[in-house]
Amino acid sequence: MKILVTVKQVPDTATKIQIRADGQGIQEDGIKWVINPYDEFAIEEALRIKEKQGGEVVIVALGPSRVEEAVRQSLAMGADRAVVISTDAAVDPAAAATALAAVCGEEGFDLILTGKQAVDDDSAQVGPMIAANLGLPQVTVVLKLEVDEAGHRLRAERELEGATEIVELPYPAVVTAQRGLNEPRYPTLPNIMKAKKKEVRRVSMDSLSLALDPRVTVNRLFAPPERPEPTILSGEPEETAKELVRLLHSEAKVL
Amino acid sequence: MNNLLKDLRQGIRDLCARFPAPYWRTLDHERQYPDAFVKAMTDAGYLAALIPEEYGGSGLGITEASVILEEVNRAGGNAAACHAQMYTMGTVLRHGSAQQKQWLLPAVARGELRLQAFGVTEPDAGSDTTHLTTTATRQEGGYVIRGQKIFISRVQHSDYLLLLARTTPIAEVTRRSQGLSVFLVNLHDALGHGLTVTPIDTMMNHETNALFFDEVWVPAENLIGQEGEGFRYILDGMNAERILIAGECIGDGEFFIEAATHYANDRVVFDRPIGKNQGVQFPIARAYAQIRAADLMRFEAARRFDQDQSCGEEANLAKLLAADASWEAANVAVQVHGGYGFAAEYDIERKFRETRLFQVAPISTNLILAFVAEHVLGLPRSY
């Protein structure tokens, strides 16, 4: 079974983000970049399917030259090879999905796995849009995935609010991973060494000749407003309770 | 920074993230060996980093190995539990017979054979190694070992011990460095057959022991290299060890500086973060500068080692500077944390105890100074 995993490189969630002076992006200097954690679940699931059923796991990534690091780390986890769509441009979800779908289509596959969303812009659109672009069935926010090779079908459990939905679908398909699907492995030293020798094919985004006019443009990013200093009431409980009710009613207007 | 070192650092961080501070804290409290961590390091191949690929390792250099150990300590762990599995095999690799290498190294690489105990120090011969009195007496087919060793680490978690013993009495050699030999002692065979292992309680969670050899039999095929040449073989491995230990010190220093910086930013006293005070932030900045300087010397020593250039001076300076820098950073971290520096749940006091060892072992700071004075500067021998 040939599985493609689309991987996005994102700032480490522990990194302190600074907004660029033009307000349209973040300052990238000094940021620690990591594989999008939801994509790690997708990589792990792909590797487990391969280990059980054989086949190939190919990473497909998109972005500037820094994404090679995330690609190398994905290969060190055990993926077989990678395709990188190189671009220095800011790419909106539709453009990313169009480019990724084009490369996936050309590469050929039985299954596309990716994270349910990326933890940088949290748009959660790229997976579904790849499926739409390729005319494939999709199942998102997946917590458990079973592959029935004989029947050529997938059985997925996906998370709903307060419930689990079980979905059966044929493949090729697109599946997006939720935290809890598995526990991603860490690379072994021999796999870190092997990763350097694995094939990474680079495709320039321009060479794909796609119409990638952005549907979303970022006008301005701004930090959430600082929280005002809290009001701490002191005194007798009877008095402070009354004062609290008054504040909630007339100041905060929640009562 | 080259990509391999970057990937190694990330790989070790990912592994160590599975063994967070409470794991080490509990082990420290219970004085237990980090079995699960050591298994993870073994299974992921890190402890075989220095073993050549033909024997099942990754064939990496001291540079990479020292970065692996650095990241373990930086993540709050203690690489001393397993660092010797990485390099004790070096004596066999450099001086062992083809047959010894063939059976031993692949098993060490797979972690099936633990060779991480090294028997040199004795109650009356610490830094003064050539005066050790443990003897190996030649008999038909092998040697009989008599004597005692002290502060021999990880014996209870090793299958073999690399032992230095005197095979020719000191009175019969022209130089006292002659007449010493290196043996591989099968600990499973030796225990109950002349070898007694007595654990020594220490101020940190580090398994170390006194060993008593009462006519322990070692077959002749377990002699490494030539009889009488053992001291030279042991010295050969010392530079590598110095550089690896420097890596651990630097990792400790980074741990302390990261913890101190975090706490100084977060802790509010007199309505402002304590890090706003120069009296708090300057010592952290100075400790950081010292770690960075030691780090440069570590990489210089490792580069020379990996390029087969002489590196005795650099390896010793790297160990000295890194151990001093980590100790300074430890003191700063305790001071910045105030009372919490002494509370186990902040991990500062545990790492403080652990990093203190590097002033004393595997070589005392004074002996490095004596080496530099005599052999680098040409001053008279002081001891």
XYZ file of C-alpha atoms in Angstrom:
638
model
C 0.000 0.000 0.000
C 1.459 3.326 -1.020
C 0.749 6.040 1.532
C 1.470 9.731 1.089
C 1.709 11.870 4.203
C 1.511 15.611 3.744
C 3.595 17.353 6.366
C 3.708 20.992 7.392
C 6.524 22.595 9.309
C 5.255 24.873 12.080
C 6.799 26.927 14.895
C 7.310 24.891 18.058
C 4.337 25.528 20.305
C 6.744 26.527 23.086
C 8.212 29.294 20.891
C 7.262 32.869 21.710
C 5.774 34.359 18.552
C 6.528 37.934 17.523
C 4.482 39.696 14.870
C 6.397 41.180 11.956
C 6.536 44.974 11.626
C 4.248 44.918 8.553
C 1.689 43.006 10.628
C 1.129 40.370 7.938
C 3.136 37.542 9.346
C 5.377 36.442 12.187
C 9.086 37.049 12.622
C 10.783 33.856 11.585
C 14.270 34.587 12.924
C 15.226 32.473 15.901
C 12.086 30.336 15.778
C 12.407 26.641 16.474
C 10.528 24.771 13.754
C 8.980 21.350 14.223
C 6.787 18.899 12.340
C 3.146 19.836 12.925
C 2.241 17.525 15.848
C -0.961 16.283 14.137
C 1.109 15.381 11.070
C 3.335 13.283 13.355
C 0.302 11.149 14.187
C -0.290 10.776 10.453
C 3.327 9.732 9.828
C 3.200 7.228 12.692
C -0.059 5.728 11.401
C 1.373 5.427 7.888
C 4.471 3.664 9.243
C 2.339 1.245 11.262
C 0.199 0.388 8.236
C 3.345 -0.170 6.205
C 4.910 -2.341 8.903
C 1.793 -4.500 8.990
C 0.941 -4.662 5.312
C 4.042 -3.613 3.424
C 4.279 -0.799 0.902
C 5.811 2.629 0.870
C 5.482 5.838 2.874
C 6.242 9.062 1.019
C 6.348 12.478 2.691
C 4.994 15.432 0.713
C 5.885 18.855 2.108
C 5.570 22.418 0.929
C 7.453 25.566 1.877
C 10.813 27.362 1.883
C 14.172 25.604 2.275
C 13.770 25.353 6.063
C 11.105 22.642 5.641
C 13.866 20.215 4.638
C 14.544 19.809 8.345
C 11.007 18.595 9.014
C 11.316 16.342 5.985
C 14.586 14.865 7.281
C 12.976 14.257 10.660
C 10.029 12.529 8.982
C 12.449 10.334 7.052
C 14.318 9.607 10.320
C 11.052 8.338 11.785
C 11.077 5.775 8.976
C 9.370 7.222 5.883
C 10.938 5.953 2.655
C 11.394 9.130 0.625
C 10.029 12.626 0.187
C 8.818 15.190 -2.311
C 9.235 18.861 -1.398
C 7.329 21.589 -3.213
C 9.626 24.587 -2.816
C 8.303 28.081 -2.545
C 9.240 31.153 -0.557
C 5.787 32.645 -1.053
C 3.133 32.864 1.656
C 0.621 30.202 0.670
C -3.033 30.171 1.693
C -4.808 26.862 2.454
C -6.437 26.638 -0.995
C -3.146 27.182 -2.821
C -1.357 24.706 -0.561
C -4.063 22.097 -1.116
C -4.029 22.667 -4.896
C -0.256 22.267 -5.102
C -0.172 19.265 -2.746
C -3.043 17.594 -4.617
C -1.264 18.099 -7.932
C 1.925 16.489 -6.654
C 0.042 13.689 -4.875
C -1.934 12.970 -8.034
C 1.217 12.783 -10.093
C 2.945 10.612 -7.462
C 0.058 8.119 -7.231
C -1.150 6.583 -3.955
C -3.584 4.300 -2.155
C -4.051 6.587 0.811
C -3.230 10.156 1.849
C -2.761 10.822 5.551
C -2.232 14.185 7.206
C -2.897 16.005 10.454
C -6.415 17.255 11.184
C -4.996 20.774 11.262
C -1.699 22.605 11.593
C -1.034 24.195 14.951
C 0.195 27.482 13.439
C -2.890 28.919 11.670
C -5.313 26.179 12.780
C -7.312 26.473 9.555
C -7.931 22.685 9.254
C -8.678 23.074 5.540
C -5.797 21.532 3.644
C -6.692 17.863 4.208
C -10.325 18.211 3.103
C -9.362 20.449 0.182
C -6.819 17.905 -1.084
C -9.632 15.356 -1.089
C -11.928 17.772 -2.930
C -9.226 18.584 -5.469
C -8.643 14.916 -6.187
C -12.320 13.945 -6.021
C -11.699 11.513 -3.160
C -13.679 10.446 -0.119
C -12.330 11.812 3.135
C -12.637 11.274 6.843
C -11.325 13.817 9.337
C -10.351 13.961 13.022
C -9.640 10.234 13.104
C -8.866 8.437 16.361
C -8.657 4.910 15.025
C -8.013 3.586 11.541
C -8.285 0.067 10.157
C -7.333 -0.891 6.645
C -9.116 -3.828 4.998
C -6.889 -4.548 2.044
C -8.973 -7.415 0.743
C -12.159 -5.340 0.684
C -10.224 -2.242 -0.314
C -11.992 -0.308 2.427
C -11.163 1.785 5.487
C -12.909 1.769 8.818
C -12.294 4.949 10.780
C -13.418 6.160 14.159
C -13.686 9.912 14.291
C -14.198 12.221 17.173
C -17.420 14.127 17.519
C -18.464 16.215 20.454
C -19.454 13.669 23.094
C -19.595 10.797 20.613
C -17.546 8.632 18.325
C -18.609 8.274 14.722
C -17.634 5.160 12.813
C -17.141 5.667 9.114
C -16.497 3.104 6.419
C -15.238 4.226 3.072
C -13.384 2.896 0.060
C -9.855 4.010 -0.661
C -7.959 5.849 -2.195
C -9.074 8.433 0.321
C -7.813 11.241 2.537
C -7.672 10.681 6.302
C -6.768 13.388 8.818
C -5.335 12.438 12.197
C -6.423 13.524 15.663
C -4.322 13.368 18.841
C -4.874 9.928 20.329
C -4.661 8.030 17.036
C -1.307 6.641 18.194
C 1.866 7.623 19.980
C 4.434 8.780 17.421
C 7.804 7.078 17.642
C 11.055 8.951 18.106
C 13.760 8.305 15.526
C 16.507 5.766 16.194
C 20.130 6.662 15.565
C 20.447 4.279 12.571
C 17.318 5.835 11.050
C 18.689 9.360 11.605
C 21.788 8.249 9.677
C 19.756 6.573 6.909
C 17.533 9.637 6.515
C 20.450 11.566 5.055
C 20.679 9.081 2.194
C 16.999 8.841 1.352
C 15.643 10.406 -1.820
C 14.216 13.913 -1.511
C 12.742 15.122 -4.818
C 12.346 18.864 -5.089
C 9.660 20.398 -7.256
C 9.473 24.131 -7.658
C 5.963 25.417 -6.972
C 6.248 27.655 -10.062
C 6.972 24.648 -12.275
C 3.583 23.170 -11.400
C 1.888 25.929 -13.508
C -1.160 26.028 -11.284
C -3.539 28.910 -10.846
C -2.823 29.694 -7.215
C -4.443 33.054 -6.734
C -4.917 33.350 -3.018
C -8.475 33.214 -1.748
C -7.378 34.307 1.682
C -5.073 37.225 2.305
C -3.863 38.214 5.736
C -4.444 41.900 6.312
C -3.157 42.232 9.810
C -2.125 40.007 12.698
C -2.340 41.318 16.200
C -1.790 39.869 19.629
C -4.787 39.325 21.861
C -5.299 42.292 24.170
C -3.522 42.117 27.491
C -5.801 40.895 30.217
C -6.763 43.662 32.613
C -5.602 43.369 36.186
C -7.972 41.150 38.154
C -10.163 42.662 40.861
C -9.693 40.828 44.132
C -12.431 41.313 46.682
C -11.563 41.133 50.344
C -13.554 41.450 53.508
C -16.455 39.581 55.060
C -17.880 36.834 52.829
C -21.389 38.328 53.002
C -20.167 41.690 51.787
C -17.818 40.338 49.117
C -20.559 38.038 47.756
C -22.874 41.008 47.361
C -20.143 43.060 45.740
C -19.300 40.159 43.386
C -22.928 39.918 42.255
C -23.038 43.667 41.713
C -19.835 43.599 39.637
C -20.983 40.637 37.555
C -24.290 42.372 36.928
C -23.424 45.996 36.336
C -19.732 45.888 35.278
C -19.226 42.567 33.515
C -22.918 42.397 32.530
C -22.956 38.603 32.623
C -25.791 38.303 35.118
C 25.507 23.700 12.875
C 25.685 20.611 10.758
C 22.482 18.755 10.052
C 23.490 15.497 11.701
C 24.175 17.180 15.047
C 20.892 19.056 14.735
C 19.004 15.824 14.029
C 20.804 13.997 16.851
C 19.858 16.735 19.287
C 16.237 16.585 18.177
C 16.224 12.778 18.321
C 17.570 12.714 21.873
C 15.107 15.423 22.924
C 12.240 13.352 21.529
C 13.477 10.301 23.421
C 14.130 12.182 26.658
C 10.663 13.758 26.483
C 9.372 10.265 27.367
C 11.432 10.409 30.571
C 10.503 13.727 32.131
C 11.736 15.158 35.434
C 9.414 13.117 37.718
C 10.910 9.915 36.282
C 14.430 10.929 37.351
C 13.208 12.406 40.628
C 11.530 9.162 41.655
C 14.577 7.098 40.745
C 16.768 9.489 42.688
C 14.537 9.173 45.715
C 14.478 5.385 45.512
C 18.089 5.030 44.434
C 17.046 2.961 41.437
C 18.773 2.419 38.120
C 17.011 4.031 35.096
C 16.331 0.694 33.380
C 13.591 1.955 31.059
C 15.625 4.970 29.953
C 18.741 2.888 29.331
C 16.678 0.375 27.350
C 15.253 3.189 25.224
C 18.748 4.602 24.581
C 19.993 1.112 23.706
C 17.071 0.221 21.445
C 17.345 3.538 19.615
C 21.000 2.745 18.892
C 22.515 5.742 20.692
C 24.775 3.682 22.947
C 26.268 2.055 19.833
C 27.101 5.430 18.276
C 30.877 4.927 18.551
C 30.956 1.286 17.424
C 32.012 0.960 13.768
C 29.279 0.005 11.308
C 30.956 -3.335 10.519
C 30.267 -4.344 14.141
C 26.682 -3.139 14.137
C 27.116 0.406 15.434
C 26.760 3.760 13.714
C 30.468 4.561 13.420
C 30.084 8.129 14.615
C 32.811 10.268 16.153
C 33.397 11.708 19.598
C 31.788 14.970 18.443
C 28.437 13.275 17.862
C 28.728 11.050 20.944
C 29.441 14.026 23.199
C 26.398 15.834 21.800
C 24.214 12.778 22.544
C 25.331 12.773 26.193
C 25.016 16.560 26.391
C 21.371 16.433 25.323
C 20.527 13.730 27.878
C 21.846 15.891 30.703
C 20.340 19.029 29.236
C 16.924 17.348 29.294
C 17.293 16.809 33.040
C 18.500 13.220 32.864
C 21.757 11.691 33.994
C 23.792 10.113 31.213
C 26.225 8.637 33.744
C 23.858 5.681 34.089
C 24.878 4.441 30.649
C 27.606 6.621 29.121
C 30.267 3.994 29.740
C 28.420 1.496 27.525
C 29.317 3.897 24.733
C 33.054 4.071 25.256
C 34.376 1.273 27.489
C 34.384 -0.935 24.398
C 36.949 1.455 22.881
C 39.820 -0.413 24.577
C 38.684 -3.660 22.946
C 38.134 -1.921 19.615
C 41.628 -0.400 19.568
C 43.648 -3.150 21.223
C 41.587 -6.336 21.221
C 42.172 -9.293 18.912
C 40.031 -9.775 15.812
C 38.292 -12.626 17.623
C 37.560 -10.537 20.730
C 36.131 -7.744 18.608
C 34.029 -10.174 16.615
C 32.237 -11.671 19.591
C 32.125 -8.640 21.817
C 31.393 -5.531 19.759
C 28.217 -6.644 17.950
C 26.784 -7.844 21.278
C 27.646 -4.506 22.909
C 26.084 -2.696 19.935
C 22.835 -4.648 20.349
C 22.889 -4.055 24.094
C 22.881 -7.801 24.784
C 26.247 -7.493 26.462
C 26.717 -4.637 28.880
C 30.326 -3.572 29.146
C 30.023 -0.435 31.235
C 32.147 -1.100 34.311
C 35.779 -0.152 34.386
C 37.990 -1.315 37.251
C 41.005 0.915 37.797
C 40.697 2.875 41.056
C 41.816 1.229 44.305
C 41.595 2.309 47.947
C 45.328 3.122 47.914
C 45.678 4.022 44.253
C 43.277 6.649 42.980
C 44.834 9.163 40.664
C 48.173 7.400 41.249
C 47.129 4.593 38.934
C 50.446 2.860 38.414
C 50.671 2.050 42.117
C 47.626 -0.159 42.008
C 48.132 -3.420 43.854
C 45.534 -5.732 42.357
C 47.498 -8.545 40.762
C 46.848 -10.977 37.967
C 49.047 -14.036 38.315
C 49.664 -16.183 35.256
C 48.690 -19.828 35.578
C 47.991 -22.582 33.110
C 45.318 -21.283 30.732
C 44.640 -17.979 32.439
C 45.165 -15.592 35.325
C 44.218 -15.439 38.985
C 43.105 -12.003 40.206
C 43.702 -10.865 43.779
C 43.096 -7.428 45.260
C 40.424 -4.805 45.559
C 38.934 -1.923 43.632
C 36.759 0.952 44.775
C 34.236 3.355 43.224
C 33.611 0.982 40.353
C 30.387 2.158 38.763
C 27.552 0.196 37.131
C 28.953 -3.225 38.111
C 25.451 -4.414 39.019
C 24.291 -3.384 35.551
C 27.171 -4.851 33.574
C 27.921 -8.288 32.181
C 31.637 -7.652 31.824
C 34.141 -5.557 33.722
C 37.213 -4.091 32.071
C 39.923 -4.577 34.689
C 43.406 -3.112 35.067
C 45.711 -5.313 37.170
C 49.417 -5.717 37.703
C 50.925 -8.739 35.931
C 54.580 -7.938 36.704
C 55.557 -6.716 40.194
C 56.541 -3.055 40.295
C 60.019 -4.036 41.581
C 60.668 -5.971 38.365
C 59.851 -3.221 35.839
C 61.993 -0.271 34.805
C 59.045 2.134 34.533
C 56.113 1.817 36.881
C 53.708 2.233 33.974
C 54.922 -1.129 32.732
C 53.675 -4.508 33.912
C 49.968 -3.588 34.005
C 47.458 -5.527 31.912
C 43.828 -5.174 30.872
C 41.327 -8.035 31.229
C 37.702 -8.635 30.411
C 36.151 -10.153 33.515
C 32.864 -12.020 33.077
C 30.961 -10.739 36.099
C 28.405 -13.547 36.066
C 31.199 -16.144 36.255
C 33.195 -14.205 38.824
C 30.377 -13.462 41.271
C 30.403 -16.156 43.924
C 33.715 -17.435 42.560
C 36.026 -15.049 44.374
C 34.415 -11.721 43.481
C 32.427 -9.805 46.091
C 30.576 -6.631 45.150
C 29.687 -4.200 47.939
C 27.553 -1.191 46.969
C 28.624 2.238 48.227
C 25.921 4.725 49.170
C 26.685 8.128 47.710
C 25.089 11.558 47.707
C 23.441 10.987 44.341
C 21.714 8.171 42.524
C 24.795 6.550 41.061
C 25.479 2.859 41.378
C 29.057 2.453 42.519
C 30.793 -0.336 44.416
C 33.770 -1.740 46.224
C 35.052 -4.936 44.596
C 37.032 -7.667 46.327
C 38.901 -10.195 44.205
C 39.824 -13.326 46.110
C 41.394 -15.581 43.491
C 39.069 -14.799 40.631
C 39.888 -16.858 37.550
C 40.106 -15.112 34.171
C 40.815 -17.228 31.076
C 43.842 -16.240 29.019
C 41.703 -15.329 26.010
C 40.246 -12.451 28.069
C 43.558 -10.593 28.181
C 43.293 -7.502 25.956
C 46.322 -6.861 23.751
C 49.722 -7.684 25.153
C 50.487 -8.490 28.751
C 52.191 -5.570 30.473
C 50.967 -2.904 28.044
C 47.668 -2.216 29.808
C 48.451 1.235 31.167
C 49.017 2.585 27.666
C 45.724 1.046 26.481
C 43.845 2.711 29.318
C 45.458 6.105 28.682
C 44.376 5.832 25.050
C 40.757 5.931 26.073
C 41.128 8.821 28.502
C 40.952 11.663 25.986
C 37.719 10.317 24.549
C 36.269 10.037 28.035
C 37.301 13.608 28.918
C 35.532 14.997 25.846
C 32.376 12.952 26.436
C 32.231 14.038 30.065
C 32.731 17.648 28.971
C 29.595 17.164 26.872
C 27.645 16.024 29.939
C 28.897 19.010 31.952
C 27.795 21.367 29.185
C 24.387 19.685 29.115
C 24.085 20.160 32.879
C 25.120 23.799 32.514
C 22.456 24.353 29.856
C 19.883 22.714 32.121
C 20.779 25.031 35.001
C 20.821 28.153 32.848
C 17.490 27.346 31.209
C 15.917 26.592 34.601
C 17.392 29.695 36.248
C 16.325 31.955 33.372
C 12.821 30.559 33.362
C 12.472 30.963 37.124
C 13.989 34.469 37.143
C 11.462 35.551 34.502
C 8.500 33.984 36.278
C 9.112 34.552 39.940
C 7.680 37.854 41.117
C 8.960 39.384 44.356
C 8.465 43.039 45.345
C 6.033 43.362 42.409
C 8.537 42.503 39.688
C 10.228 39.443 38.257
C 13.406 38.740 40.192
C 15.261 38.532 36.852
C 14.885 42.296 36.585
C 17.531 42.609 39.284
C 21.099 42.771 38.035
C 22.139 40.831 41.105
C 20.057 37.936 39.764
C 20.520 38.229 36.006
C 24.257 38.957 35.838
C 25.346 35.676 37.458
C 23.107 33.784 35.006
C 24.623 35.706 32.092
C 28.142 35.013 33.348
C 27.437 31.311 33.823
C 26.042 31.199 30.290
C 29.207 32.822 28.917
C 31.324 30.237 30.691
C 29.271 27.347 29.317
C 29.591 28.716 25.786
C 33.360 29.099 26.159
C 33.717 25.542 27.467
C 31.515 24.365 24.606
C 33.958 25.809 22.065
C 36.842 23.965 23.720
C 34.772 20.758 23.739
C 34.165 21.025 19.986
C 37.821 21.859 19.338
C 38.962 18.826 21.338
C 36.387 16.608 19.632
C 37.359 17.867 16.178
C 41.018 17.083 16.844
C 40.144 13.665 18.267
C 37.956 12.804 15.271
C 40.689 13.945 12.870
C 43.293 11.798 14.653
C 45.268 14.820 15.829
C 46.824 14.954 19.275
C 44.232 16.333 21.650
C 45.517 15.694 25.188
C 45.676 19.390 25.997
C 42.301 20.249 24.469
C 40.507 17.228 25.952
C 41.789 18.028 29.441
C 41.016 21.737 29.109
C 37.536 20.955 27.815
C 36.815 18.725 30.822
C 38.241 21.297 33.258
C 36.400 24.275 31.779
C 33.128 22.414 31.309
C 33.123 20.953 34.824
C 33.876 24.377 36.316
C 31.211 26.021 34.171
C 28.531 23.471 35.078
C 29.355 23.792 38.772
C 29.168 27.585 38.537
C 25.830 27.320 36.717
C 24.588 24.883 39.387
C 25.399 27.344 42.145
C 23.738 30.176 40.258
C 20.609 28.070 39.693
C 20.340 27.222 43.390
C 20.800 30.873 44.339
C 18.223 32.118 41.837
C 15.684 29.546 43.044
C 16.195 30.490 46.682
C 14.505 27.974 48.948
C 12.991 26.167 45.977
C 16.514 25.334 44.829
C 16.584 22.887 47.724
C 13.140 21.432 47.052
C 13.305 18.109 45.211
C 10.393 18.932 42.897
C 12.387 21.693 41.191
C 15.155 19.201 40.238
C 17.854 21.789 40.869
C 19.208 20.124 44.004
C 19.324 16.736 42.270
C 21.240 18.065 39.273
C 23.418 20.096 41.659
C 24.480 16.901 43.423
C 25.012 15.120 40.119
C 27.144 17.817 38.507
C 29.346 18.161 41.584
C 30.843 14.773 40.748
C 32.573 16.152 37.653
C 34.998 18.134 39.825
C 36.269 14.793 41.113
C 35.531 12.089 38.557
C 36.452 10.623 36.188
C 39.513 12.809 36.813
C 40.070 15.315 39.552
C 40.375 18.941 38.525
C 43.724 19.169 40.301
C 45.218 16.430 38.174
C 44.197 18.277 35.023
C 45.902 21.406 36.346
C 49.003 19.343 37.136
C 48.927 17.909 33.602
C 48.584 21.344 32.007
C 51.325 22.834 34.195
C 53.789 20.056 33.515
C 53.052 18.853 30.006
C 51.661 21.961 28.307
C 53.552 24.761 30.073
C 56.777 22.913 30.937
C 56.633 23.632 34.653
C 58.229 21.171 37.102
C 56.221 18.098 38.019
C 54.400 18.979 41.217
C 53.595 15.536 42.572
